[in-house]
Coordinates of N, CA and C in Angstrom, one line a residue:
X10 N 101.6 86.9 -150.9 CA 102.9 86.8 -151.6 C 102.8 85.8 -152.7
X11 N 103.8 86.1 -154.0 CA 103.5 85.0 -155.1 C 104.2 83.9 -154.4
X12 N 103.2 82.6 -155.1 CA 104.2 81.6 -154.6 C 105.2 81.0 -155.0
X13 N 105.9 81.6 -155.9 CA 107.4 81.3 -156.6 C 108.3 82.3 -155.5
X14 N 107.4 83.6 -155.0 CA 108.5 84.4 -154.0 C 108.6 83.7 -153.1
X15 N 107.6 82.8 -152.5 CA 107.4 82.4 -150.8 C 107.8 81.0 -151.1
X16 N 108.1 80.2 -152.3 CA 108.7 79.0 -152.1 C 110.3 79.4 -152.0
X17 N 110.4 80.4 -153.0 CA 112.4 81.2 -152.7 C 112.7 82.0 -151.4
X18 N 112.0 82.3 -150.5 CA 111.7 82.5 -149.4 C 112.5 81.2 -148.2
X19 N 111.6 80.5 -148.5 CA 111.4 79.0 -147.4 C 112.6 78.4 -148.3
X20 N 113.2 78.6 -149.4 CA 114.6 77.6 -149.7 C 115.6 78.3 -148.8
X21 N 115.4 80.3 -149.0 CA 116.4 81.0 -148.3 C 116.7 80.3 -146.9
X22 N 115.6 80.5 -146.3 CA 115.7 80.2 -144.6 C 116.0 78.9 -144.2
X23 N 116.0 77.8 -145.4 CA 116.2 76.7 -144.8 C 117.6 76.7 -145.0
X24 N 118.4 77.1 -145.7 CA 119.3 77.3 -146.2 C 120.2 78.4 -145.1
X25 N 119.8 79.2 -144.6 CA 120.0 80.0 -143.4 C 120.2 78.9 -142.2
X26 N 119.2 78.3 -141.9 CA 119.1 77.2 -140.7 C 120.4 76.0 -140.8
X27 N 120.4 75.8 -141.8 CA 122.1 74.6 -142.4 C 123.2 75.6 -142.1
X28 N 123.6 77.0 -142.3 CA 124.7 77.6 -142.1 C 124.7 77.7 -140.5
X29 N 123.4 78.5 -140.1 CA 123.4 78.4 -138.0 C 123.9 76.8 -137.8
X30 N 123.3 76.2 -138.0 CA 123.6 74.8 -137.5 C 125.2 74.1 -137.8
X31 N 126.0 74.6 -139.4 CA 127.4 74.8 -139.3 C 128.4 75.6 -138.3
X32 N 128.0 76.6 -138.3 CA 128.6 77.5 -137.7 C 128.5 77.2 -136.0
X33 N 127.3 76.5 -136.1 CA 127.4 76.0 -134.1 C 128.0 74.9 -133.6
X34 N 128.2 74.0 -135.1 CA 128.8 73.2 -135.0 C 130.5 73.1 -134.7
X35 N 130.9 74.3 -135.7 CA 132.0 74.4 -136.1 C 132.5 75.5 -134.4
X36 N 132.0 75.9 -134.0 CA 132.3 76.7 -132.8 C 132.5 75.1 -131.5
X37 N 131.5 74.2 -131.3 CA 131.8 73.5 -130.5 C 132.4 72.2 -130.5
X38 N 133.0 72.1 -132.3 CA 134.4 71.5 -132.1 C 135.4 71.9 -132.1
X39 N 135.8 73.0 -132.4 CA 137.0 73.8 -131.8 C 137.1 74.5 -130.1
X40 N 135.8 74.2 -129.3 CA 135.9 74.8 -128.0 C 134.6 73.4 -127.7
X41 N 135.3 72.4 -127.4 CA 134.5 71.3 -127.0 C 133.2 71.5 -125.3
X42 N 133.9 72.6 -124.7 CA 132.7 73.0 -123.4 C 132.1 74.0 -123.7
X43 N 131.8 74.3 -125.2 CA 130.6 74.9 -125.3 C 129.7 73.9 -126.1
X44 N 128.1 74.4 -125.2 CA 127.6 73.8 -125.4 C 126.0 74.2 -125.9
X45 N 125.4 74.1 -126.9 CA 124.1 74.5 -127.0 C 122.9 74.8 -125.9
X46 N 122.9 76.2 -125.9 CA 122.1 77.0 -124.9 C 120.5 76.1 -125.6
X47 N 119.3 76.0 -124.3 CA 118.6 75.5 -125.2 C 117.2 77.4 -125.3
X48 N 116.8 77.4 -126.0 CA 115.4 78.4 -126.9 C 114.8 78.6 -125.1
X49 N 114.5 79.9 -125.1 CA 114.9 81.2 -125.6 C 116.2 81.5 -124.8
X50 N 116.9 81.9 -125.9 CA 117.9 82.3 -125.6 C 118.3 84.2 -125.2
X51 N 117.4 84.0 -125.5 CA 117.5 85.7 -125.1 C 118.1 86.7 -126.1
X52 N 119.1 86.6 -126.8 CA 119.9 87.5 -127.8 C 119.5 86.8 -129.3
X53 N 120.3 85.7 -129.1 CA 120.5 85.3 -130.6 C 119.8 83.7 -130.8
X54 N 119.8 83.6 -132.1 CA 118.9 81.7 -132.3 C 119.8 80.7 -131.8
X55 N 121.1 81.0 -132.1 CA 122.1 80.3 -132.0 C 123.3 80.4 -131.0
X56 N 122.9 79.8 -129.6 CA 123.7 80.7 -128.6 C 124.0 79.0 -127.8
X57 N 125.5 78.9 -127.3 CA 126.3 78.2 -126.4 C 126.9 78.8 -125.5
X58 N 126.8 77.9 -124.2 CA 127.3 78.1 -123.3 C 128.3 77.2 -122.2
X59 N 129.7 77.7 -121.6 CA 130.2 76.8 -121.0 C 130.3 77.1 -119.5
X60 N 130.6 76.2 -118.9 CA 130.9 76.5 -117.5 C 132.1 75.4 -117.0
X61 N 133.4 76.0 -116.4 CA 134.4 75.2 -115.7 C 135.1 75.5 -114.8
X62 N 135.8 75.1 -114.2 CA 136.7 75.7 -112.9 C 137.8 76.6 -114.4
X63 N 138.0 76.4 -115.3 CA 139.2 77.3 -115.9 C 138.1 78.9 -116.8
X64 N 136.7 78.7 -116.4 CA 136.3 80.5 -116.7 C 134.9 79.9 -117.1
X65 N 133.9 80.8 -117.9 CA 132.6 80.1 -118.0 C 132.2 82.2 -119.6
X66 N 131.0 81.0 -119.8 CA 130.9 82.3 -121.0 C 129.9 81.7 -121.7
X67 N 129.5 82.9 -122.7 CA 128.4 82.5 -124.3 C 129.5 82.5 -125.7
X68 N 128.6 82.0 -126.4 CA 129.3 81.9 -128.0 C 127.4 82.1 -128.5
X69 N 127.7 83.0 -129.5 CA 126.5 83.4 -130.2 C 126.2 83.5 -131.4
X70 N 125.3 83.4 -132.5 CA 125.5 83.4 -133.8 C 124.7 84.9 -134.3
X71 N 124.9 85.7 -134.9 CA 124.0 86.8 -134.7 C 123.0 86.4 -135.8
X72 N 122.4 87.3 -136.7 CA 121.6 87.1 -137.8 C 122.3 87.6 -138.7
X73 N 123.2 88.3 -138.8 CA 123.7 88.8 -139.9 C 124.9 87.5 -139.8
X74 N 125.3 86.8 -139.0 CA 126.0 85.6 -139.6 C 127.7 85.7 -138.9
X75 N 127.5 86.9 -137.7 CA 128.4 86.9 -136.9 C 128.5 86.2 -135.8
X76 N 129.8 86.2 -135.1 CA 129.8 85.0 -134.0 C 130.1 86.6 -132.6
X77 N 129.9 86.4 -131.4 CA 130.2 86.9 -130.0 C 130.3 86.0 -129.2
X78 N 131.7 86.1 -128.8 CA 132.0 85.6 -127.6 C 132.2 86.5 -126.2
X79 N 131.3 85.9 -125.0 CA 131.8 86.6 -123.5 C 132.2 85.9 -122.9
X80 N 133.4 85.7 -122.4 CA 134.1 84.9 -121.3 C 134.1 85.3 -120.2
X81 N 134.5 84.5 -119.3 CA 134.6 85.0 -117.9 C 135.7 84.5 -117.1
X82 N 136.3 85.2 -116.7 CA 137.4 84.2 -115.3 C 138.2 83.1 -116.3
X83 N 139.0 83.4 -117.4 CA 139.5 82.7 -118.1 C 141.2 83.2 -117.6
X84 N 142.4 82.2 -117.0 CA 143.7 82.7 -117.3 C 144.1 83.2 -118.1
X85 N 144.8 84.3 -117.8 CA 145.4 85.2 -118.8 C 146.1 84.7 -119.5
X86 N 147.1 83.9 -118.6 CA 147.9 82.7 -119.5 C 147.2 82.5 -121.1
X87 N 146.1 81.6 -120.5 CA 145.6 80.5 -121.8 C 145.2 81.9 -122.7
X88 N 144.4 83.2 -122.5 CA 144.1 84.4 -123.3 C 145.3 84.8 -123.9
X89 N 146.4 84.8 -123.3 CA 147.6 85.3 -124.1 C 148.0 84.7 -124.9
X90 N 148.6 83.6 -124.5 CA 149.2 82.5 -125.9 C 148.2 82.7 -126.9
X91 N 146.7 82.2 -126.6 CA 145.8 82.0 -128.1 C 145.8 83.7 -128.4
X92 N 145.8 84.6 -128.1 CA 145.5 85.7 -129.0 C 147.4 85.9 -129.4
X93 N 148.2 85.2 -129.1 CA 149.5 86.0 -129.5 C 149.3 84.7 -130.9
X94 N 149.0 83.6 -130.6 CA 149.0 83.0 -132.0 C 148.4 83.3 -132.9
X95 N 146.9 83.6 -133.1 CA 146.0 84.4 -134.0 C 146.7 85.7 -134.4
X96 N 147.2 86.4 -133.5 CA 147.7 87.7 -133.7 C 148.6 88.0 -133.9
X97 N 149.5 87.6 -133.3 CA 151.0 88.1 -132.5 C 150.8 89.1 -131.6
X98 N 152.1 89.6 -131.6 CA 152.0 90.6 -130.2 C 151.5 92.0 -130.6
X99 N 151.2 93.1 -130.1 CA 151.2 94.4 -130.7 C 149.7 94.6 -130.8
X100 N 148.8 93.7 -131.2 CA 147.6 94.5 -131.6 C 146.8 94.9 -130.7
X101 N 147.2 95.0 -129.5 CA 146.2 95.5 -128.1 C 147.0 96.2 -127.7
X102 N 148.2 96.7 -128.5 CA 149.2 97.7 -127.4 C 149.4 97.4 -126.0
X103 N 149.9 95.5 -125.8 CA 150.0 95.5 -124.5 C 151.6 95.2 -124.1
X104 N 152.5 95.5 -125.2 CA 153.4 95.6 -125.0 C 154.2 94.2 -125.3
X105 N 155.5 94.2 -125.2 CA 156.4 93.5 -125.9 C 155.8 91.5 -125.4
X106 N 155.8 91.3 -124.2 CA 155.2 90.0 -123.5 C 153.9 90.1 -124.5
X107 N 153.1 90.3 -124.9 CA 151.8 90.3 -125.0 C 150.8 90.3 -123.6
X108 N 149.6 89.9 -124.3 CA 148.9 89.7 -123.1 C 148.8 89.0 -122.2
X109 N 149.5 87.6 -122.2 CA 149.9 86.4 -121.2 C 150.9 88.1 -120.2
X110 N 151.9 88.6 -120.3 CA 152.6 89.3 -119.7 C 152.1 91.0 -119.1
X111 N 150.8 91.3 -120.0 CA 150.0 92.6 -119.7 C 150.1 92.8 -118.2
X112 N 149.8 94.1 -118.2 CA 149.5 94.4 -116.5 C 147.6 94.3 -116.4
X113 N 147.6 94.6 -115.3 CA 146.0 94.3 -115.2 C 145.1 96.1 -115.9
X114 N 143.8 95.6 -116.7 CA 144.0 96.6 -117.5 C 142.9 96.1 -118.6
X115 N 142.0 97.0 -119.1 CA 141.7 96.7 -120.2 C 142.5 97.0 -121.5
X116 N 142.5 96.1 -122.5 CA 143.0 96.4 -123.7 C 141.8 95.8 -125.4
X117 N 142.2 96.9 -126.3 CA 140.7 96.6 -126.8 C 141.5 96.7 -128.3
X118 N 141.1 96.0 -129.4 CA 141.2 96.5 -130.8 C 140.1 96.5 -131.5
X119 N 139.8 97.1 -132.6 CA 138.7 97.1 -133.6 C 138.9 97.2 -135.0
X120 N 138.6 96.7 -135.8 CA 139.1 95.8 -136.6 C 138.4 96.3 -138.2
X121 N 138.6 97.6 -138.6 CA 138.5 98.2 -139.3 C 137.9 97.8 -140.7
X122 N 138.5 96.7 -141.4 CA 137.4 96.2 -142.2 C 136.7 95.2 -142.2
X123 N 136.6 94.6 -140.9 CA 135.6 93.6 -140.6 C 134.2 94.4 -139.6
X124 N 134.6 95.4 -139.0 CA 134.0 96.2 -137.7 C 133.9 95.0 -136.4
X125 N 134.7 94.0 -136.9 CA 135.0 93.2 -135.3 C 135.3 94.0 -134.3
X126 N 135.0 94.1 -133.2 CA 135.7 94.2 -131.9 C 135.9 93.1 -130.7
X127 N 137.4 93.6 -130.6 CA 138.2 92.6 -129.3 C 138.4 93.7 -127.9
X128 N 137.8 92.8 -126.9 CA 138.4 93.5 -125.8 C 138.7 92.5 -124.6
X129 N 139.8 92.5 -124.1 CA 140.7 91.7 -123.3 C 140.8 92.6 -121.8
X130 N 139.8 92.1 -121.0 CA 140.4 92.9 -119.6 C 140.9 91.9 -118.5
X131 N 141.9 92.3 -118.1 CA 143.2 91.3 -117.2 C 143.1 92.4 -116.0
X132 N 142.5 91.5 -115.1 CA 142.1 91.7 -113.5 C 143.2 91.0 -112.9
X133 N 143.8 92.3 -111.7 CA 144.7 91.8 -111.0 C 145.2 90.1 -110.5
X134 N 144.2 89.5 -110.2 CA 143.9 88.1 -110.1 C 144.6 86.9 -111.0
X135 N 144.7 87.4 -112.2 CA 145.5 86.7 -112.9 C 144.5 86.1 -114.0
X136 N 143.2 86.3 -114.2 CA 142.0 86.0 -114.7 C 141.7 86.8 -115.6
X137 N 141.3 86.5 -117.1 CA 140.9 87.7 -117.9 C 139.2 87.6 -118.6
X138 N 138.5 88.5 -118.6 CA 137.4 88.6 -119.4 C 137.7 88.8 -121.0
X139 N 137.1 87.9 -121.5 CA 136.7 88.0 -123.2 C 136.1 88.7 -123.8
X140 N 135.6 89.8 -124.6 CA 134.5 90.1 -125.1 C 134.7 90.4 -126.5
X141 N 135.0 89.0 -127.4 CA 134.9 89.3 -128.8 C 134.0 89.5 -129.8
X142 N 133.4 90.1 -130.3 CA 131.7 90.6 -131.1 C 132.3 90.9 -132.3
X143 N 130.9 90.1 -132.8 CA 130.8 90.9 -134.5 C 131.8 90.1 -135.5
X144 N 132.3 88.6 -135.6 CA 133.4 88.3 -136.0 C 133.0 87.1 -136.6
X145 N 133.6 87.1 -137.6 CA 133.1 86.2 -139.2 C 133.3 84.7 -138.2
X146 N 132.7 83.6 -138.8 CA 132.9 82.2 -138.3 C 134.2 81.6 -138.3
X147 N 135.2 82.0 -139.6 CA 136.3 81.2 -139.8 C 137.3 81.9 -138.6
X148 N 137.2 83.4 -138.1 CA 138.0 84.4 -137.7 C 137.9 83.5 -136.0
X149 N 136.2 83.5 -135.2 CA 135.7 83.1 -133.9 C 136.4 81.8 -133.8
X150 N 136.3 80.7 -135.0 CA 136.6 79.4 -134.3 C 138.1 79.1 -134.4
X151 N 139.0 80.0 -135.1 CA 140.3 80.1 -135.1 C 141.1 80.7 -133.8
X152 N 140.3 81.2 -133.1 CA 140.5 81.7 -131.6 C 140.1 80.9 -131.0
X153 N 138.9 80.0 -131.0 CA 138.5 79.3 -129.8 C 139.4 78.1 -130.2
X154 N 139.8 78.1 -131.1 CA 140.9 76.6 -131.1 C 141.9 76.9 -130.6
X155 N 142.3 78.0 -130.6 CA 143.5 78.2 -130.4 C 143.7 78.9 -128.6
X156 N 142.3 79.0 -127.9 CA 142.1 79.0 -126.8 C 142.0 77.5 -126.4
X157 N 141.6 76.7 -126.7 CA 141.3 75.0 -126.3 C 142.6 74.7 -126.5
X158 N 143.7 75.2 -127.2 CA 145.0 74.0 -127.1 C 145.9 74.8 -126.1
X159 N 145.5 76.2 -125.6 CA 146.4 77.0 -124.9 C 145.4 76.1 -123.0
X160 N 144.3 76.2 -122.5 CA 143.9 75.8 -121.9 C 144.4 74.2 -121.9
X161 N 144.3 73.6 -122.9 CA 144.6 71.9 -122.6 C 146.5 72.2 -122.3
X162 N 147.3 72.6 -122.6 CA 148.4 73.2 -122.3 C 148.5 73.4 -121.0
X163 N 147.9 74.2 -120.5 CA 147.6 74.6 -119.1 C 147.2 73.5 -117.9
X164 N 146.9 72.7 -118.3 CA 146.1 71.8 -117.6 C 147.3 70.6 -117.0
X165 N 147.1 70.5 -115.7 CA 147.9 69.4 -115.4 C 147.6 67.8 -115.8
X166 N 148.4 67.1 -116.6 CA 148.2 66.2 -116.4 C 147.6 64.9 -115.5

């Protein structure tokens, strides 16, 4: 390789490595119990993980510069409020309550000019799974904030 391409190369990637390291940053200050997974992580370079009595899950950076989140065992509650704030009501077709009020049930949207996909499944229990993929940084940490103030909400004093 010339070495004018392989020095523009090694600026690209370093320059790649400053945006992963924003973007993981920017994910676990708006969702302070995620926490950097450490190498290998199995999927992605850039992958966090939480665990608590209120649900447990990954946050991921892909290579193309997307974020995925999988949750687990999170209140529907705290799922509802944060997606009716990001969203409002309507975009899961879960009806007039939103999803804090859903019946148990998957509900899914996809997100046409981003190719994001949301999918929200609400288990009888009262507990819901997360599985948001494919979703720009500003879009991921605007939900996990808005999950962190719906959970600290939740939380007894």
């Amino acid at each position: 390789m010339q070495p004018h391409v392989m020095k523009a190369l090694q600026d690209w990637r370093a320059a790649w490595t400053v945006h992963e390291r924003a973007a993981q940053d920017a994910m676990g200050i708006a969702f302070p119990a995620l926490k950097p997974a450490v190498p290998p992580t199995g999927c992605c370079d850039v992958q966090m993980r939480w665990e608590s009595p209120e649900g447990s899950g990954t946050a991921c950076l892909d290579d193309h510069g997307r974020a995925t989140i999988q949750f687990e065992d999170v209140p529907k509650d705290a799922v509802g409020q944060a997606m009716a704030e990001v969203f409002g009501v309507g975009w899961f077709e879960e009806g007039g309550d939103g999803l804090a009020g859903a019946e148990p049930g998957k509900y899914f949207w996809e997100d046409d000019s981003t190719y994001a996909e949301y999918e929200i499944d609400i288990g009888k229990d009262g507990l819901a799974q997360v599985a948001i993929s494919y979703v720009k940084i500003e879009d991921i940490v605007t939900i996990l904030d808005a999950l962190e103030t719906a959970l600290n909400e939740a939380r007894p004093i």
